[in-house]
Amino acid sequence: MKQLLVDNAYGYCEAVCREASTTFFSSFSALQYDKRRAVHAVYALCRWVDDIVDGDEEPSILETNSLREATDARQHIISEIHDGKEPTLPDDEHRRRLMALVDIRIKIKKAKEHEITSSDHPIFIALQDVFGRFPIKIHDFETVLEGMEDDLYPVQNKTWDELRSYCYKVASAVGLILIEIYGYEDRAAQLHAVDLGIQMQLINVLRDINEDMERGRVYLPLDILASHGISIEDLQRPNVAKSPSWKGFIIEYVEMIKRHRESANHLFGYLDARARVQPQIMSDAYQSILNEIVRRSGDVFSQPVRLSLWRKILLGARLNMRKVKARLFTS
């Protein structure tokens, strides 16, 4: 495939990343050129899929001749996804979003097999090049998509293990993809990347509880909530955050995050100075969100949890300091 086409595809992915998050986009700049472009491609795909599932982007079907020929494969995937579950959306809308995810799944496989053409979406053109440069497992991409597909059906986790399983799909699997781009020598890095993903997604779940409930999703472990005397109905009451029951649950929830963070922090030592900047900044950003939740005594209901301008400035300063150190270590 002509290099100009590949370069333009990477440029598209970079634009998606820049628009989505200024802080994270800046953290990518510490990476070497090829690694940075590869991370842009992975991030752009995840952003695209997430927007389709949440209804923030029109889930246009990626129908091409190659996909029409893969009808049996699509139907097999769809039947496995359904598996007796009832969708949360009206049938037509559910099918549109599900078909888009299935088609993306098929296209990723074609990218891995180097069967993407110039007429395909820029993200797949970039990913095809990424697969040729880094030892990424397609299974990890499929795991991410499986987690996104789960969100098209009623979500009610009961236990910590069920919640961690969801976190693994939508976050840890992304981390396993990224560390293949960063590069590492000790396989223990994989275990710590899994915990970093769980740590960050646990914080996401807590931060976004109102938005998720509006979409019919309750990620918090219901059995653990019940052990603190909290029901799903209680989560919709405006004064729940002031109750001793919720405060007790928050203490247990934060302790669970800390356990995973303790392991996650070991990941950075397995990465070189430039590669570790990006996951460190992500971890710092999510820890700042958690600190804000704790400062509010667990009140994630009354108003959205956002980082203050001052905290963003501190994150930016920390990012610049780490980038300088990375250049010193690698110069």
Coordinates of C-alpha atoms in Angstrom, one line a residue:
M1 CA 0.0 0.0 0.0
K2 CA 1.4 3.4 -1.0
Q3 CA 3.2 5.2 1.9
L4 CA 1.3 8.4 1.3
L5 CA -2.0 6.6 1.9
V6 CA -0.7 5.1 5.1
D7 CA 0.7 8.5 6.3
N8 CA -2.7 10.1 5.6
A9 CA -4.4 7.3 7.6
Y10 CA -2.2 7.9 10.5
G11 CA -2.9 11.6 10.2
Y12 CA -6.6 10.9 10.5
C13 CA -6.0 8.9 13.7
E14 CA -3.8 11.6 15.1
A15 CA -6.6 14.2 14.5
V16 CA -9.1 11.9 16.4
C17 CA -6.8 11.7 19.4
R18 CA -6.1 15.4 19.5
E19 CA -9.8 16.3 19.5
A20 CA -10.7 13.6 22.1
S21 CA -8.2 14.5 24.9
T22 CA -5.6 17.3 25.0
T23 CA -3.8 15.8 28.0
F24 CA -3.6 12.3 26.7
F25 CA -2.6 13.5 23.2
S26 CA 0.2 15.5 24.7
S27 CA 1.4 12.4 26.6
F28 CA 1.7 10.4 23.4
S29 CA 4.3 12.9 22.1
A30 CA 7.0 11.4 24.4
L31 CA 6.9 8.2 22.3
Q32 CA 9.1 7.5 19.4
Y33 CA 7.6 8.4 16.0
D34 CA 6.5 4.9 14.9
K35 CA 5.2 4.0 18.4
R36 CA 3.3 7.3 18.7
R37 CA 1.5 6.8 15.4
A38 CA 0.6 3.2 16.4
V39 CA -0.9 4.4 19.7
H40 CA -2.9 7.0 17.8
A41 CA -4.4 4.3 15.6
V42 CA -5.3 2.1 18.6
Y43 CA -6.8 5.0 20.5
A44 CA -8.8 6.2 17.4
L45 CA -10.3 2.8 17.0
C46 CA -11.3 2.6 20.7
R47 CA -12.8 6.1 20.6
W48 CA -14.8 5.2 17.4
V49 CA -16.2 2.0 18.8
D50 CA -17.1 3.6 22.2
D51 CA -18.9 6.5 20.4
I52 CA -20.9 4.0 18.3
V53 CA -22.0 2.0 21.4
D54 CA -23.0 5.2 23.3
G55 CA -24.9 6.6 20.3
D56 CA -22.5 9.6 20.0
E57 CA -21.7 8.8 16.4
E58 CA -23.9 7.5 13.6
P59 CA -23.2 3.7 13.4
S60 CA -23.0 3.6 9.6
I61 CA -22.6 0.1 8.4
L62 CA -19.1 -0.5 6.9
E63 CA -20.6 -2.5 4.0
T64 CA -18.2 -3.3 1.2
N65 CA -17.9 -6.2 -1.3
S66 CA -15.5 -8.0 1.1
L67 CA -18.1 -7.7 3.9
R68 CA -21.0 -8.9 1.7
E69 CA -18.9 -12.0 1.0
A70 CA -18.6 -12.5 4.8
T71 CA -22.3 -12.8 5.6
D72 CA -21.9 -16.2 7.2
A73 CA -19.1 -15.0 9.4
R74 CA -21.1 -12.0 10.5
Q75 CA -24.2 -14.1 11.3
H76 CA -22.1 -16.5 13.3
I77 CA -20.6 -13.6 15.4
I78 CA -24.0 -12.1 15.9
S79 CA -25.5 -15.4 17.1
E80 CA -22.7 -15.7 19.6
I81 CA -23.2 -12.2 20.9
H82 CA -26.9 -12.5 21.3
D83 CA -26.9 -15.9 23.2
G84 CA -30.4 -15.4 24.5
K85 CA -29.8 -11.8 25.7
E86 CA -32.4 -9.1 25.2
P87 CA -31.1 -5.8 23.8
T88 CA -31.7 -2.5 25.7
L89 CA -32.3 -0.5 22.5
P90 CA -35.2 -0.7 20.0
D91 CA -34.5 -3.5 17.5
D92 CA -33.6 -1.3 14.5
E93 CA -31.2 0.9 16.5
H94 CA -29.7 -2.2 18.3
R95 CA -29.1 -3.9 15.0
R96 CA -27.4 -0.9 13.4
R97 CA -25.0 -0.5 16.3
L98 CA -24.3 -4.2 16.6
M99 CA -23.7 -4.7 12.9
A100 CA -21.3 -1.8 12.9
L101 CA -19.3 -3.5 15.7
V102 CA -19.4 -6.8 13.9
D103 CA -18.1 -5.2 10.7
I104 CA -15.3 -3.5 12.6
R105 CA -14.4 -6.9 14.1
I106 CA -14.2 -8.4 10.7
K107 CA -12.2 -5.5 9.3
I108 CA -9.6 -5.8 12.2
K109 CA -9.1 -9.4 11.2
K110 CA -8.6 -8.3 7.6
A111 CA -6.0 -5.7 8.8
K112 CA -4.2 -8.4 10.7
E113 CA -4.2 -10.6 7.6
H114 CA -3.0 -7.6 5.5
E115 CA -6.2 -7.6 3.3
I116 CA -7.2 -4.0 3.8
T117 CA -7.4 -1.9 0.6
S118 CA -7.1 1.8 -0.2
S119 CA -10.9 2.0 -0.2
D120 CA -11.2 1.1 3.5
H121 CA -11.6 3.4 6.4
P122 CA -8.3 5.2 7.4
I123 CA -8.3 3.6 10.9
F124 CA -8.1 0.1 9.3
I125 CA -5.4 1.3 6.9
A126 CA -3.3 2.5 9.8
L127 CA -4.0 -0.6 11.9
Q128 CA -2.8 -2.8 9.0
D129 CA 0.5 -1.0 9.2
V130 CA 0.5 -1.3 13.0
F131 CA 0.0 -5.1 12.8
G132 CA 3.0 -5.3 10.5
R133 CA 5.3 -3.4 12.9
F134 CA 4.3 -4.7 16.4
P135 CA 3.4 -8.2 17.8
I136 CA -0.2 -7.3 18.7
K137 CA -2.6 -10.1 19.3
I138 CA -5.9 -9.9 17.5
H139 CA -7.5 -11.6 20.5
D140 CA -7.0 -8.5 22.5
F141 CA -8.8 -6.4 20.0
E142 CA -11.6 -8.9 19.9
T143 CA -11.8 -8.7 23.7
V144 CA -12.2 -5.0 23.6
L145 CA -15.1 -5.3 21.1
E146 CA -16.7 -8.0 23.2
G147 CA -16.8 -5.6 26.1
M148 CA -18.3 -2.9 23.9
E149 CA -20.9 -5.4 22.6
D150 CA -21.9 -6.2 26.2
D151 CA -23.0 -2.6 26.6
L152 CA -25.7 -3.1 24.0
Y153 CA -27.5 -5.4 26.5
P154 CA -28.6 -4.9 30.1
V155 CA -25.6 -4.5 32.3
Q156 CA -25.9 -5.4 36.0
N157 CA -22.7 -6.8 37.6
K158 CA -23.3 -8.7 40.9
T159 CA -19.8 -9.3 42.2
W160 CA -16.3 -7.8 42.2
D161 CA -15.2 -10.6 39.8
E162 CA -18.0 -9.7 37.3
L163 CA -17.0 -6.0 37.5
R164 CA -13.3 -6.8 37.1
S165 CA -14.2 -9.0 34.1
Y166 CA -15.9 -6.1 32.4
C167 CA -12.9 -3.8 33.2
Y168 CA -10.6 -6.4 31.7
K169 CA -12.5 -6.4 28.5
V170 CA -12.8 -2.6 27.9
A171 CA -9.6 -1.4 29.5
S172 CA -7.0 -4.1 30.4
A173 CA -7.2 -5.6 26.9
V174 CA -6.3 -2.1 25.5
G175 CA -3.4 -2.0 27.9
L176 CA -2.2 -5.4 26.6
I177 CA -2.3 -4.0 23.0
L178 CA -0.4 -0.8 24.0
I179 CA 2.5 -2.5 25.8
E180 CA 3.2 -4.5 22.7
I181 CA 3.8 -1.1 21.1
Y182 CA 5.7 0.3 24.0
G183 CA 8.0 -2.8 24.1
Y184 CA 9.0 -4.8 27.2
E185 CA 11.2 -7.8 27.9
D186 CA 9.7 -9.4 31.0
R187 CA 6.2 -10.9 30.6
A188 CA 5.3 -9.8 34.1
A189 CA 4.6 -6.4 32.4
Q190 CA 1.4 -8.0 31.1
L191 CA 0.1 -8.7 34.6
H192 CA 0.7 -5.1 35.7
A193 CA -0.9 -3.7 32.5
V194 CA -4.0 -5.7 33.3
D195 CA -4.2 -4.1 36.8
L196 CA -3.6 -0.7 35.4
G197 CA -6.6 -1.1 33.1
I198 CA -8.8 -2.4 36.0
Q199 CA -7.7 0.5 38.2
M200 CA -8.6 3.1 35.7
Q201 CA -11.9 1.5 34.6
L202 CA -13.0 1.1 38.2
I203 CA -12.5 4.9 38.6
N204 CA -14.4 5.5 35.3
V205 CA -17.3 3.4 36.6
L206 CA -17.6 5.4 39.8
R207 CA -17.3 8.7 38.0
D208 CA -19.8 8.0 35.3
I209 CA -22.5 6.3 37.4
N210 CA -25.3 8.8 36.6
E211 CA -24.6 8.7 32.9
D212 CA -24.4 4.9 32.8
M213 CA -27.7 4.5 34.7
E214 CA -29.4 6.7 32.2
R215 CA -28.3 4.2 29.6
G216 CA -29.6 1.2 31.7
R217 CA -26.1 0.2 32.9
V218 CA -25.2 -0.5 36.5
Y219 CA -21.6 -1.6 36.6
L220 CA -21.2 -1.3 40.4
P221 CA -21.3 -4.8 42.0
L222 CA -24.9 -5.2 43.3
D223 CA -24.1 -7.9 45.8
I224 CA -21.5 -5.6 47.4
L225 CA -23.9 -2.7 47.4
A226 CA -26.5 -4.9 49.0
S227 CA -24.1 -5.9 51.8
H228 CA -24.0 -2.1 52.6
G229 CA -27.8 -1.9 52.5
I230 CA -28.0 -0.2 49.1
S231 CA -30.3 -1.1 46.2
I232 CA -30.4 0.0 42.6
E233 CA -33.4 2.2 43.5
D234 CA -31.3 3.9 46.2
L235 CA -28.8 4.9 43.6
Q236 CA -31.4 7.1 42.0
R237 CA -32.2 9.0 45.2
P238 CA -30.6 12.5 45.4
N239 CA -29.5 12.1 49.0
V240 CA -27.9 8.6 48.7
A241 CA -24.4 10.1 48.8
K242 CA -25.0 11.5 52.3
S243 CA -26.0 8.1 53.7
P244 CA -23.6 6.1 56.0
S245 CA -24.3 3.1 53.7
W246 CA -22.9 4.8 50.6
K247 CA -19.9 6.2 52.5
G248 CA -19.2 2.6 53.7
F249 CA -19.4 1.3 50.2
I250 CA -17.1 4.0 48.9
I251 CA -14.4 3.1 51.5
E252 CA -14.5 -0.5 50.3
Y253 CA -14.6 0.5 46.6
V254 CA -11.5 2.8 47.0
E255 CA -9.6 0.1 48.8
M256 CA -10.3 -2.2 45.8
I257 CA -8.9 0.5 43.5
K258 CA -5.8 0.8 45.7
R259 CA -5.1 -2.9 45.5
H260 CA -5.0 -2.8 41.7
R261 CA -3.0 0.5 41.7
E262 CA -0.3 -1.1 43.8
S263 CA 0.3 -3.7 41.2
A264 CA -0.3 -1.3 38.3
N265 CA 2.5 1.0 39.5
H266 CA 5.0 -1.8 38.9
L267 CA 4.3 -1.6 35.1
F268 CA 6.3 1.5 34.6
G269 CA 9.6 -0.1 35.7
Y270 CA 9.2 -2.6 32.8
L271 CA 9.0 0.1 30.2
D272 CA 11.7 2.4 28.9
A273 CA 11.8 6.0 29.9
R274 CA 10.0 7.3 26.9
A275 CA 7.3 4.6 26.8
R276 CA 6.4 4.9 30.4
V277 CA 5.4 8.6 30.2
Q278 CA 2.1 8.0 28.6
P279 CA 0.7 5.3 31.0
Q280 CA 2.0 7.3 33.9
I281 CA 0.2 10.4 32.9
M282 CA -3.0 8.4 32.4
S283 CA -2.6 6.8 35.8
D284 CA -2.0 10.3 37.3
A285 CA -5.1 11.7 35.7
Y286 CA -7.3 9.0 36.9
Q287 CA -5.8 9.2 40.4
S288 CA -6.6 12.9 40.4
I289 CA -10.2 12.0 39.5
L290 CA -10.4 9.5 42.4
N291 CA -8.8 12.1 44.8
E292 CA -11.6 14.5 43.8
I293 CA -14.3 11.8 44.5
V294 CA -12.7 11.1 47.9
R295 CA -12.6 14.9 48.6
R296 CA -16.3 15.0 48.0
S297 CA -16.8 12.1 50.4
G298 CA -18.0 9.9 47.5
D299 CA -20.6 12.2 46.1
V300 CA -20.6 11.4 42.4
F301 CA -24.3 12.1 42.1
S302 CA -25.0 15.8 42.7
Q303 CA -22.7 17.1 40.0
P304 CA -20.3 15.7 37.4
V305 CA -16.8 14.9 38.6
R306 CA -14.4 17.1 36.7
L307 CA -10.8 18.1 37.3
S308 CA -10.3 21.7 38.2
L309 CA -8.2 24.0 36.1
W310 CA -5.5 23.9 38.8
R311 CA -5.3 20.1 38.7
K312 CA -5.1 20.2 34.9
I313 CA -2.2 22.6 35.2
L314 CA -0.5 20.4 37.7
L315 CA -0.9 17.4 35.3
G316 CA 0.5 19.4 32.4
A317 CA 3.5 20.4 34.5
R318 CA 4.1 16.8 35.5
L319 CA 3.8 15.7 31.9
N320 CA 6.4 18.2 30.7
M321 CA 8.7 17.2 33.6
R322 CA 8.5 13.5 32.7
K323 CA 9.0 14.2 29.0
V324 CA 12.2 16.2 29.8
K325 CA 13.5 13.3 32.0
A326 CA 12.6 10.8 29.3
R327 CA 14.7 12.8 26.8
L328 CA 17.6 13.0 29.2
F329 CA 17.6 9.2 29.8
T330 CA 17.4 8.4 26.0
S331 CA 19.7 11.1 24.6

